[in-house]
Coordinates of C-alpha atoms and ligand atoms in Angstrom, one line a residue:
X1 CA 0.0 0.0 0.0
X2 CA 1.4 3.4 -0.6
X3 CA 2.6 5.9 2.1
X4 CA 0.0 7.1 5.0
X5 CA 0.7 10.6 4.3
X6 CA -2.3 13.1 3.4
X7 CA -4.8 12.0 1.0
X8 CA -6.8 14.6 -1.6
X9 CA -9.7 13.4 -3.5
X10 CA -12.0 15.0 -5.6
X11 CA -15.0 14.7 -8.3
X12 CA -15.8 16.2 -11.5
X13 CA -17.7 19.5 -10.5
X14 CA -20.6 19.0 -12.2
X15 CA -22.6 21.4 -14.7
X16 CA -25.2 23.3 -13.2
X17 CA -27.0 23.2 -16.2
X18 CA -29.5 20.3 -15.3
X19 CA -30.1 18.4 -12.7
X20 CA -28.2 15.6 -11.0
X21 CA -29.0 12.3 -12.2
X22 CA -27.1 8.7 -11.4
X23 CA -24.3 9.2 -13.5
X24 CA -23.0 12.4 -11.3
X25 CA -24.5 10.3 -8.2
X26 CA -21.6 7.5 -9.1
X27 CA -18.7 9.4 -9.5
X28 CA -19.5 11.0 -6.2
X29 CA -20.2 7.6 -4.1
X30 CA -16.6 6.2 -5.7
X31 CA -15.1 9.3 -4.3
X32 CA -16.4 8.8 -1.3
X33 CA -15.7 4.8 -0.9
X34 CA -12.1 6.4 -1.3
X35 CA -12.2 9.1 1.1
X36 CA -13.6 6.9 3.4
X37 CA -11.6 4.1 3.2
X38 CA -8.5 5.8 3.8
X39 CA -9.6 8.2 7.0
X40 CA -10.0 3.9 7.7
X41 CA -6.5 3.9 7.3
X42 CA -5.9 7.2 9.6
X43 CA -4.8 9.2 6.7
X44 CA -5.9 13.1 6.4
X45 CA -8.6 13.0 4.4
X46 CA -9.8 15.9 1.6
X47 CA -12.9 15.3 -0.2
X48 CA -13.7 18.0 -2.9
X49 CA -17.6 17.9 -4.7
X50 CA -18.8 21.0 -6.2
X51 CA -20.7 22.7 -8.9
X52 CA -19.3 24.2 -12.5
X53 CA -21.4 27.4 -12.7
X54 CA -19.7 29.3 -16.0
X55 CA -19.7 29.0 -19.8
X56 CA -21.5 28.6 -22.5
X57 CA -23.6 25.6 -21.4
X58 CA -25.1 26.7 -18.6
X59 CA -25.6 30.4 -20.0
X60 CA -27.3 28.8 -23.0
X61 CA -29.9 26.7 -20.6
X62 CA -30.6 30.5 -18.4
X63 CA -31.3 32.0 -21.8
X64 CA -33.3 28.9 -22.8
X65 CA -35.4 29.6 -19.4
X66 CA -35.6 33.6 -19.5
X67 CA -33.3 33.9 -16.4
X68 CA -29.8 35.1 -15.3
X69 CA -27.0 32.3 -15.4
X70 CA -26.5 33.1 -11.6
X71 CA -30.4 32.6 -11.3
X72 CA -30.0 29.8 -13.1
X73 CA -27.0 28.4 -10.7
X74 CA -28.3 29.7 -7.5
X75 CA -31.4 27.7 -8.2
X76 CA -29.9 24.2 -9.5
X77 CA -26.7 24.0 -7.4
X78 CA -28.7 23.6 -3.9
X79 CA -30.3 20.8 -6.1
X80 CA -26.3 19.0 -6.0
X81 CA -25.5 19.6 -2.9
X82 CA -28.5 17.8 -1.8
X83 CA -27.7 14.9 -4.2
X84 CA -24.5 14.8 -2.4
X85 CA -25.9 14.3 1.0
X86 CA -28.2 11.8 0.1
X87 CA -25.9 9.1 -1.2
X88 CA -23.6 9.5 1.8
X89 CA -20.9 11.7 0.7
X90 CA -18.8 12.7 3.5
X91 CA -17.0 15.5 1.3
X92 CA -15.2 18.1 3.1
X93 CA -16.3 21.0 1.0
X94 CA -18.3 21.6 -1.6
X95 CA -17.1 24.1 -4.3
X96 CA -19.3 26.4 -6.5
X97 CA -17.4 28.3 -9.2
X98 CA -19.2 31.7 -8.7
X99 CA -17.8 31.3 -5.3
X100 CA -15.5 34.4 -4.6
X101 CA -12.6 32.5 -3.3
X102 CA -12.5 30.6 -6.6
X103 CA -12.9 33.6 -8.9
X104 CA -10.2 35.5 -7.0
X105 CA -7.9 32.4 -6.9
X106 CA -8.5 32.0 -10.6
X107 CA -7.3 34.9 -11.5
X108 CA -4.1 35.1 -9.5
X109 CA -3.2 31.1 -11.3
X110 CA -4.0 32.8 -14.7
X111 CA -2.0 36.0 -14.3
X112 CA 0.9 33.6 -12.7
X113 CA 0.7 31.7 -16.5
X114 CA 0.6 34.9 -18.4
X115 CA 3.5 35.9 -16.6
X116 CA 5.1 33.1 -17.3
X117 CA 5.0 33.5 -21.1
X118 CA 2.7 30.9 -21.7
X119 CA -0.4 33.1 -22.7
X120 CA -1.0 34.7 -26.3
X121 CA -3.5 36.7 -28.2
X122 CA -4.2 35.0 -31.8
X123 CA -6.8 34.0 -33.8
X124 CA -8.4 30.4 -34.2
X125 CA -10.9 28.7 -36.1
X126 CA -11.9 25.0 -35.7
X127 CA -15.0 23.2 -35.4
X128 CA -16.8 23.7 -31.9
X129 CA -18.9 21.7 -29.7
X130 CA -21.2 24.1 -27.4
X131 CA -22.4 21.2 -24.8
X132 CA -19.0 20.0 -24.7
X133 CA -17.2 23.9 -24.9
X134 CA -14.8 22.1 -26.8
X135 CA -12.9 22.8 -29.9
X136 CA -12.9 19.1 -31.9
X137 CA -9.1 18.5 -33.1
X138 CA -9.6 17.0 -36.6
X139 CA -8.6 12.8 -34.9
X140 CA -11.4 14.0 -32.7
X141 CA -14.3 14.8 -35.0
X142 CA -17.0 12.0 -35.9
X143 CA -17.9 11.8 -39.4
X144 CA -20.0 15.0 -41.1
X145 CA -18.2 17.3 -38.8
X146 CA -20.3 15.6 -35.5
X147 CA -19.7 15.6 -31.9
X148 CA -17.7 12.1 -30.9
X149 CA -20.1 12.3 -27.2
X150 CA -23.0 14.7 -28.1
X151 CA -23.6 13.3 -31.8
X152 CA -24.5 16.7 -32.6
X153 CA -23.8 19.0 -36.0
X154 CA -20.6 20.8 -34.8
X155 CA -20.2 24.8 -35.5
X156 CA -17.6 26.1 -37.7
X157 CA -16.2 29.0 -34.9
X158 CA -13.7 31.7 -35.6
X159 CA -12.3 33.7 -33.1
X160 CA -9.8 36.2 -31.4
X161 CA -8.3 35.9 -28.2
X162 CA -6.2 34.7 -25.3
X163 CA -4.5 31.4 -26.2
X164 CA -2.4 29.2 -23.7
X165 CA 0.3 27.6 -25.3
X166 CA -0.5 23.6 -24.9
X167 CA 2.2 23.3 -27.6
X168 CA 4.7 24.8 -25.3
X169 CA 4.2 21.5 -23.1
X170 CA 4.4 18.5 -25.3
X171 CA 7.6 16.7 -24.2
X172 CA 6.9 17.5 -20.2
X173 CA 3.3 15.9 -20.8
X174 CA 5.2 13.2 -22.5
X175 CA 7.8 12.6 -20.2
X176 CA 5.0 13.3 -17.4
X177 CA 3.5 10.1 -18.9
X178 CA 6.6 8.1 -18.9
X179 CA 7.9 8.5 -15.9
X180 CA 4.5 8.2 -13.8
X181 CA 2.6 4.9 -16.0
X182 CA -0.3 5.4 -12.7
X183 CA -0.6 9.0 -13.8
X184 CA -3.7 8.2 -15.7
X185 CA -5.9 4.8 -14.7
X186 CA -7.0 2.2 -16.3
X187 CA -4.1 1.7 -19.0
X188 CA -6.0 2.0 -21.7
X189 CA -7.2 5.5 -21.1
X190 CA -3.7 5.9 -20.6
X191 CA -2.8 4.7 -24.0
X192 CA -5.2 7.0 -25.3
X193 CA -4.4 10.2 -23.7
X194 CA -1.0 9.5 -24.7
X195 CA -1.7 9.0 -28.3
X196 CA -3.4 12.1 -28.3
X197 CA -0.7 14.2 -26.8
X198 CA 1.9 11.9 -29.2
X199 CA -0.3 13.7 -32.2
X200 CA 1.1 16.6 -31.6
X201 CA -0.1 19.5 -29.2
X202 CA -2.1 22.5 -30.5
X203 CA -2.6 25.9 -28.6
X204 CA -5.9 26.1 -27.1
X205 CA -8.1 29.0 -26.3
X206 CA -7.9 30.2 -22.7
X207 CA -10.4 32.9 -23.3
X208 CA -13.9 33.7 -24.7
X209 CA -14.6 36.7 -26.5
X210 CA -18.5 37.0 -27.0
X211 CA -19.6 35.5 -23.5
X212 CA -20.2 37.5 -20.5
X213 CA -20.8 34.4 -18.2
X214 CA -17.5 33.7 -16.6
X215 CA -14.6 35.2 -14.9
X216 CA -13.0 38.2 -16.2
X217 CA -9.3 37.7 -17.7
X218 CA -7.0 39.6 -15.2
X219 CA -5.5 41.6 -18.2
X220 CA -8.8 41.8 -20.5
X221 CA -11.5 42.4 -18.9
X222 CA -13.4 42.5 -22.0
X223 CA -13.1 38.9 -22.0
X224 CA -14.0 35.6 -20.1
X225 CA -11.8 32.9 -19.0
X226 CA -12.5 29.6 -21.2
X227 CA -15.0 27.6 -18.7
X228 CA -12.6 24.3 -18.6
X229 CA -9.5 26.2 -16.8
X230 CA -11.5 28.1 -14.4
X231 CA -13.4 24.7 -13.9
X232 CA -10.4 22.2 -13.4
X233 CA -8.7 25.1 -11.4
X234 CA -11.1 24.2 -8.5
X235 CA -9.2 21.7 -7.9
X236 CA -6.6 24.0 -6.6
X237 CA -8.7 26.9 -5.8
X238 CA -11.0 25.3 -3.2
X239 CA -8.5 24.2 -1.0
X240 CA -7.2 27.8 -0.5
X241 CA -10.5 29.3 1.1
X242 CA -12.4 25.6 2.5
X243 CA -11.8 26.2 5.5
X244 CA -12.0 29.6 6.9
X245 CA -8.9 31.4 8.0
X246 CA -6.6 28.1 6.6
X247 CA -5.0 27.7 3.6
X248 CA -5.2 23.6 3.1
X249 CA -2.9 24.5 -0.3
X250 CA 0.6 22.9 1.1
X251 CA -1.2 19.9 3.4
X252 CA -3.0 18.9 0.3
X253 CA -2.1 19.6 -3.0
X254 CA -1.4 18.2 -5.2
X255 CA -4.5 15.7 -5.5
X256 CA -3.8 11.7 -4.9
X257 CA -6.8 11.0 -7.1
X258 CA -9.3 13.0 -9.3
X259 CA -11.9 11.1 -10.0
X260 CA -13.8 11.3 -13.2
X261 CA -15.9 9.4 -16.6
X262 CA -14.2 9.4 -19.6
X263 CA -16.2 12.4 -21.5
X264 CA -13.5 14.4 -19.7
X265 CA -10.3 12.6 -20.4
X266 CA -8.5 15.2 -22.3
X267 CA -9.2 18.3 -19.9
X268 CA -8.0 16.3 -16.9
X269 CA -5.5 14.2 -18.7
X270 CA -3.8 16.6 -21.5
X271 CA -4.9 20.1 -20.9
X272 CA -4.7 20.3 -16.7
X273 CA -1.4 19.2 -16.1
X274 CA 0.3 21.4 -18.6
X275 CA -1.7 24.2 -17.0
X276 CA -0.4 23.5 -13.8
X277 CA 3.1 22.9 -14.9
X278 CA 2.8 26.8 -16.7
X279 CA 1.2 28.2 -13.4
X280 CA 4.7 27.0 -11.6
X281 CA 2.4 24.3 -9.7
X282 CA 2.7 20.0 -9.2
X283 CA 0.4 17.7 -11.2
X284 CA -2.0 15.3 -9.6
X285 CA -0.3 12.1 -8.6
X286 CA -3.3 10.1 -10.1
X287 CA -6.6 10.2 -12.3
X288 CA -9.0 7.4 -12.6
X289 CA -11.2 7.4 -15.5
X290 CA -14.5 5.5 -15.0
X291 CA -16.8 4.3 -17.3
X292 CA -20.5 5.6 -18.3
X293 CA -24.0 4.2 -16.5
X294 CA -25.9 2.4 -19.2
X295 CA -29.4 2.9 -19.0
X296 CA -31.0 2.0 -22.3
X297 CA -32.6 -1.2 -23.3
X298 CA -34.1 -2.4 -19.6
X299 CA -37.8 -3.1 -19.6
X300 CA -40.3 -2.2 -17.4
X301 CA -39.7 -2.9 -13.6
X302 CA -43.0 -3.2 -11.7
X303 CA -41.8 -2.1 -8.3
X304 CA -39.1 0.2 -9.4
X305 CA -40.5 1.9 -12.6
X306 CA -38.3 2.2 -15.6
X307 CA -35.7 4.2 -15.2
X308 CA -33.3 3.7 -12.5
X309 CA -34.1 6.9 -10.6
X310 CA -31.5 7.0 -7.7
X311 CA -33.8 8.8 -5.6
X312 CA -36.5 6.5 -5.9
X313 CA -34.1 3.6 -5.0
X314 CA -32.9 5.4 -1.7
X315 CA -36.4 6.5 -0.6
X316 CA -37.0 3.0 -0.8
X317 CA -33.8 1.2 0.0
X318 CA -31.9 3.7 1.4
X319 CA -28.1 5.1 0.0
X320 CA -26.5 2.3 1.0
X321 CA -28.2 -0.6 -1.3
X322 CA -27.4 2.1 -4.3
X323 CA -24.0 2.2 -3.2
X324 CA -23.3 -0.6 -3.2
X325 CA -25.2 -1.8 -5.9
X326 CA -23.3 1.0 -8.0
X327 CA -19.8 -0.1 -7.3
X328 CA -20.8 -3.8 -7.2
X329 CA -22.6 -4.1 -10.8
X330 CA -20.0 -2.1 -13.2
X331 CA -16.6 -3.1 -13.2
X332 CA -14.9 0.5 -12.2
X333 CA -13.4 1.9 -15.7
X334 CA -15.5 0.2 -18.3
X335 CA -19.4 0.9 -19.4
X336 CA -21.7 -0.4 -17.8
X337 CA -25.9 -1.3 -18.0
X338 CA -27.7 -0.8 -15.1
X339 CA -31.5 -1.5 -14.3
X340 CA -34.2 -1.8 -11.7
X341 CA -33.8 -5.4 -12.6
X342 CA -30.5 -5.6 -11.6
X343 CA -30.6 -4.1 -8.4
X344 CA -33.4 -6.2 -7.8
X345 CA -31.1 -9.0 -8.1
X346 CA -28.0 -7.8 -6.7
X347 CA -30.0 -6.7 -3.5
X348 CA -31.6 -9.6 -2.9
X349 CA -29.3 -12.1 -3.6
X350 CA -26.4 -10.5 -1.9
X351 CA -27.3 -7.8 0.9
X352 CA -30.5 -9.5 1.6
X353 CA -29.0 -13.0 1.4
X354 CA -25.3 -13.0 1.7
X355 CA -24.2 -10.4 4.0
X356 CA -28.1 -9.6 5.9
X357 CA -28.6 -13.1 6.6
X358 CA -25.1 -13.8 7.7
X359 CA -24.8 -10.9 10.2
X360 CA -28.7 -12.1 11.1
X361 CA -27.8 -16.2 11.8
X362 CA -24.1 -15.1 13.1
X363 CA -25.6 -12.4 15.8
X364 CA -28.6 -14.9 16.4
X365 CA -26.5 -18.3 17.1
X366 CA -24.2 -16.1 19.3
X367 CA -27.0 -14.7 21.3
X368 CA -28.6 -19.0 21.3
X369 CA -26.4 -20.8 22.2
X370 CA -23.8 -18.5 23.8
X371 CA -26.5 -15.6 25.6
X372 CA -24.9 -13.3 23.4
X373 CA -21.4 -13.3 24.5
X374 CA -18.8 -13.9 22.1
X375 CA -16.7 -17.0 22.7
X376 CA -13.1 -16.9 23.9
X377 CA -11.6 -18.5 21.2
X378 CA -8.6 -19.1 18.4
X379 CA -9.5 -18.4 15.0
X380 CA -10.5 -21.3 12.4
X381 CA -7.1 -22.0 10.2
X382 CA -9.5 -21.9 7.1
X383 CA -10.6 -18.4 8.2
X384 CA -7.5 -17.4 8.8
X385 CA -5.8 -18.3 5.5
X386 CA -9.0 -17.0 3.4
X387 CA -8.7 -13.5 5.2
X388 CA -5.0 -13.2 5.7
X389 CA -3.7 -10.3 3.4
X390 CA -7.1 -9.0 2.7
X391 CA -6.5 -5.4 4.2
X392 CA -3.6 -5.2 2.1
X393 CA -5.1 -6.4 -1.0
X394 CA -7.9 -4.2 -0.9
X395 CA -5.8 -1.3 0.2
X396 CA -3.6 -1.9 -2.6
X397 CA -6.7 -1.8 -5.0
X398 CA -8.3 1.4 -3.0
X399 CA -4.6 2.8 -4.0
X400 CA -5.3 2.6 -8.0
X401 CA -9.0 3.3 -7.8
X402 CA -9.8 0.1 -8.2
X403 CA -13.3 -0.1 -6.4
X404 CA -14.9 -3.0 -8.2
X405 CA -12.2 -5.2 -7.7
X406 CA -11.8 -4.0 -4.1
X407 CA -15.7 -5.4 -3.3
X408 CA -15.1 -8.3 -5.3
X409 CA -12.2 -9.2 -3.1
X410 CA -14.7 -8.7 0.0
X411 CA -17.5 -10.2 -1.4
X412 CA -15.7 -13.4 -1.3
X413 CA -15.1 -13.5 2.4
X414 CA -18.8 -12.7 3.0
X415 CA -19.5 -15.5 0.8
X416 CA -16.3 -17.9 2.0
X417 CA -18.1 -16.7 6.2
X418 CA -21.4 -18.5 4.7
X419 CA -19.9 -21.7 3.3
X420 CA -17.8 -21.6 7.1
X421 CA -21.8 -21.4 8.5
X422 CA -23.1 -24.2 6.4
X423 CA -19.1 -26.8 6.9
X424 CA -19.2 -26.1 10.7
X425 CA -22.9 -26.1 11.1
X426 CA -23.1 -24.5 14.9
X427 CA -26.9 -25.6 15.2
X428 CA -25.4 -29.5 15.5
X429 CA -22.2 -28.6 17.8
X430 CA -24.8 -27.0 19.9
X431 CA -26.9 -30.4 20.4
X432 CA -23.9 -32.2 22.0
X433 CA -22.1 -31.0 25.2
X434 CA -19.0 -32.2 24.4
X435 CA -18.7 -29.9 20.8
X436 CA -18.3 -27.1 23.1
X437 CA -14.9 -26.1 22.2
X438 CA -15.8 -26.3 18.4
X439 CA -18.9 -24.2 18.8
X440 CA -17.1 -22.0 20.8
X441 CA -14.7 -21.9 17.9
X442 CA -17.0 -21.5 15.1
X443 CA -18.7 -18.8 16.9
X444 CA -15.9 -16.5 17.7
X445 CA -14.4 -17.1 14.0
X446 CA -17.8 -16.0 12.5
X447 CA -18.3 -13.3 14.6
X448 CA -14.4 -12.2 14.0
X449 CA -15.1 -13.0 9.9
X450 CA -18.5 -10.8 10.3
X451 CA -16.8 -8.0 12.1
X452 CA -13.8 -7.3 9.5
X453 CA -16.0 -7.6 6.4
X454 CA -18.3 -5.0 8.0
X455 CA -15.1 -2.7 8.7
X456 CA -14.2 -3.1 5.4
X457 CA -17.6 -2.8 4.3
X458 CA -17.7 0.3 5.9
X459 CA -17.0 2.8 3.5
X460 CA -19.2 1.3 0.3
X461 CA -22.3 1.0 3.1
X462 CA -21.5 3.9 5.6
X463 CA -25.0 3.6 7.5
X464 CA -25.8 0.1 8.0
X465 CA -22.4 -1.1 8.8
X466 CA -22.8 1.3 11.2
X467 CA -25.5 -0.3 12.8
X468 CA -24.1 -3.7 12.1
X469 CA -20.4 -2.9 14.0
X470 CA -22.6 -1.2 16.8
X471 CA -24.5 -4.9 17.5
X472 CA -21.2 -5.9 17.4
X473 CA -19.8 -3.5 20.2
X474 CA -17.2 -2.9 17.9
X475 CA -16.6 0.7 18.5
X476 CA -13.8 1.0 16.1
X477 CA -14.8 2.2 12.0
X478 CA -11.5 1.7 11.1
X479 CA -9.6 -1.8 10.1
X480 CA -8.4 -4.8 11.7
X481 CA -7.1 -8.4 11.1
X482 CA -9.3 -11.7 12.1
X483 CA -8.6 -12.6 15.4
X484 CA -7.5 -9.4 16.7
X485 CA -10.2 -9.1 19.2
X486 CA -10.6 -11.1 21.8
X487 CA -14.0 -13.2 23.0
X488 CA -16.0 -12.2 25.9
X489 CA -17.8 -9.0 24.1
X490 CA -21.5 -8.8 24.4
X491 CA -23.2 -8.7 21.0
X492 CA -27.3 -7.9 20.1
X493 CA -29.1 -9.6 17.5
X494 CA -31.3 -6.8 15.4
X495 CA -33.9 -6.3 12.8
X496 CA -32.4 -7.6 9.1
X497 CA -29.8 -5.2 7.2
X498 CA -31.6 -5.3 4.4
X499 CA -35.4 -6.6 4.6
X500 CA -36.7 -8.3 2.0
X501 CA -38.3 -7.1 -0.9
X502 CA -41.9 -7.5 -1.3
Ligands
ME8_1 O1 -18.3 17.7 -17.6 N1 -22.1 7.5 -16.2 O2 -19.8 18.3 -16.0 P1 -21.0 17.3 -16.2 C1 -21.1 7.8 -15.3 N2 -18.5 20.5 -15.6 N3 -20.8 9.0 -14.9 C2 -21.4 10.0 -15.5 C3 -22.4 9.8 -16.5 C4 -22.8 8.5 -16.8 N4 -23.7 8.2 -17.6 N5 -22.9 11.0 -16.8 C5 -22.1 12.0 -16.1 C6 -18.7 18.4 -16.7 N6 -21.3 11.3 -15.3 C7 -17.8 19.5 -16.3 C8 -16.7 18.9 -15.4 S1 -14.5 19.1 -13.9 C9 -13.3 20.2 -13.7 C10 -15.6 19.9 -14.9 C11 -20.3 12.0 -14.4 O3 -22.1 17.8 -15.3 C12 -18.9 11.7 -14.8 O4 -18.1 11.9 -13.7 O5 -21.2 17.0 -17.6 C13 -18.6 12.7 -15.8 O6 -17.2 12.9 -16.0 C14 -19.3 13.9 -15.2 O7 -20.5 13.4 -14.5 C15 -19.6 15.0 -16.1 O8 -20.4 16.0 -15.5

């Protein structure tokens, strides 16, 4: 696992431009299962969410509705920030653009590159996606001059103004890319940011001549700063005015982990370190790019509806079974379909079944045949060789992003603890006095197996681990090995984790 030192962890911000919907709910529950799981591990934790306020996008939607951008953002952001509570985030700030702290901090970073001699005035003309507020390179455009994510006719813009010279940074981005292969996770996002930087770097726009919605160029005031640099400048911003009368710049930057989907691989990948490196400031240490939420092509659910509306699932479910149905059903970094179907599934046949009825028979048996005091006890070898390395091996993964994998590897103990229920079968030790020492030893290991998972567990299901380590008198959220706690605790049996469906 890597060094305990501080840990920084952010989210896209998201566009205030419509409302929340699964897709932002995801990338905001993975970067949370990371923030959580290392304050687990007693790092210093930073969790950034926020809201992207400027540009064209979200000018466009205000005009669309007859209001003011900043109508339109003080109405929608609230609208995030509430999104953000509900799935659990424990995020340590949350970051709107029109903030002052950001606008101000923006402007110092930008003035830094200008006075650096990376910033030009010069004319472009390329083809222009508004949704995205991206200039297509040519590799980049789809065929008739189309959008590669919106699909959408793309305009023919020509304009005058500020440029940042991209070119400026092609071999550091290069050698950036050699010398740090985890700069940019999974590999083969890596292999294409590369590729794209190994095409050879053109200048980009840092300003916007004919919008008003944005912050001012220090030098120009006639103009606007190009929405992606104020936008992936939060990053930096935020943690100079988060916490009032601190500046959290030294502790934290720069970032362990930006978390993000791949729509945004060439801002985060191409464009924001060679920003940094012109504003005199470090590059992240990592980026994981995740996949998109499929939603097409699933039929009509009868108790969910059909769409997979992630407020509809935690009014009835609550943010845990989303969580970790989330995380659980798409391998982190690839595509991947979700449906009411499938958390149908997933939440019955594992919370319900494998981990609810576990924790229900473990805590039951205990309190049986043992009046709810755990059992002084060694370990079972089996136990002990299926769960030794675990914390390791999932902190390792947690290191590289790599949530899926992370719950598979925990899922397996949950699933190993029920085949250790159904070899050692306690209800038959219990029938004969002289199996005693065996009960006593299949109690303590389940209860031991049951307690680590749920530690583990802890940051994918925040809440009802919770519960869970509380029946267990387990005081401790953070992580510990099999057998590290002795018998003699007093445990309580409760109502199930996750009750059935109807
Ligand atoms: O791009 N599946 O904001 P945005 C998974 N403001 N994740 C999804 C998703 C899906 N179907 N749809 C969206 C912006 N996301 C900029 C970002 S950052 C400095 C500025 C998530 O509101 C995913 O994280 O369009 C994606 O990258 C992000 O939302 C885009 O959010």
């Amino acid at each position: 696992m890597a060094d305990e030192g501080n840990y920084y962890v952010t989210t896209p911000i998201y566009y205030v431009n419509g409302a929340p919907h699964l897709g932002h709910a995801y990338s905001t529950i993975a970067a949370d299962v990371l923030a959580r799981h290392m304050r687990q591990r007693g790092r210093d934790v930073f969790f950034l969410t926020g809201t992207d306020e400027h540009g064209e996008p979200v000018a466009a939607a205000a005009e669309a509705e007859g209001i003011t951008p900043q109508e339109l953002a003080d109405r929608n952001a609230p609208a995030f920030q509430k999104m953000v509570d509900r799935v659990g985030a424990s995020n340590d700030f949350f970051i709107r653009t029109t903030d002052p702290g950001h606008i101000e901090r923006v402007q110092q970073i930008v003035q830094r590159v200008h006075d650096n001699g990376y910033v030009y005035e010069g004319s472009y003309e390329g083809w222009y996606c508004e949704r995205c507020a991206d200039f297509k390179t040519e590799v980049e455009l789809d065929e008739g001059e189309t959008c590669p994510i919106h699909k959408t006719e793309l305009v023919r813009e020509k304009e005058e103004n500020w440029f940042f010279r991209l070119s400026a940074f092609q071999e550091d981005l290069e050698k950036l890319y050699e010398e740090h292969p985890d700069f940019v996770a999974p590999d083969f996002r890596r292999n294409e940011a590369l590729a794209f930087i190994k095409q050879g770097l053109r200048d980009v726009s840092l300003s916007r001549p004919k919008l008003t919605w944005g912050i001012p160029v220090p030098w120009d005031t006639e103009q606007v700063m190009y929405v992606w640099f104020d936008a992936l400048l939060n990053y930096v911003t935020a943690l100079g005015y988060a916490r009032e009368g601190e500046d959290l710049t030294d502790a934290f930057w720069p970032a362990q982990m930006h978390v993000l989907a791949k729509d945004i691989l060439k801002f985060h990948a191409v464009y924001w370190p060679a920003f940094l490196m012109a504003a005199g400031l470090p590059v992240p240490e990592r980026m994981y790019i995740h996949g998109y939420l499929l939603l097409e092509g699933h039929k009509m659910s009868k108790s969910l509806g059909n769409t997979l509306d992630p407020d509809e699932v935690m009014d009835r479910f609550g943010a845990d079974a989303l969580r970790y149905y989330l995380m659980r059903e798409v391998s982190f970094g690839q595509d991947g379909q979700v449906s009411p179907e499938g958390f149908e599934t997933r939440y019955e046949t594992e919370l319900a079944n494998d981990y609810g009825n576990l924790a229900s028979r473990v805590l039951a048996m205990v309190d049986r045949y043992r009046d709810g005091v755990v059992p002084e006890a060694e370990p079972a070898p089996e136990l002990v060789a299926a769960f030794d390395g675990v914390l390791d091996r999932v902190g390792t993964l947690l290191d590289s992003a790599e949530i899926s994998k992370a719950l598979d590897e925990i899922w397996d103990l949950v699933r190993r603890l029920n085949r250790f229920v159904e070899e050692t079968k306690p209800w038959e030790l219990a029938k004969e006095e002289s199996s005693g020492d065996s009960l006593d030893r299949s109690l303590y290991s389940l209860t031991e197996g049951l307690r680590v998972v749920t530690q583990l567990l802890h940051p994918f299901m925040p809440t009802t681990t919770d519960r869970l380590l509380d029946q267990l008198a387990e005081p401790s959220r953070g992580l510990s090995e099999l057998g590290s706690r002795p018998g003699g605790v007093s445990v309580r049996s409760g109502d199930p984790l996750f009750p059935k469906l109807d």
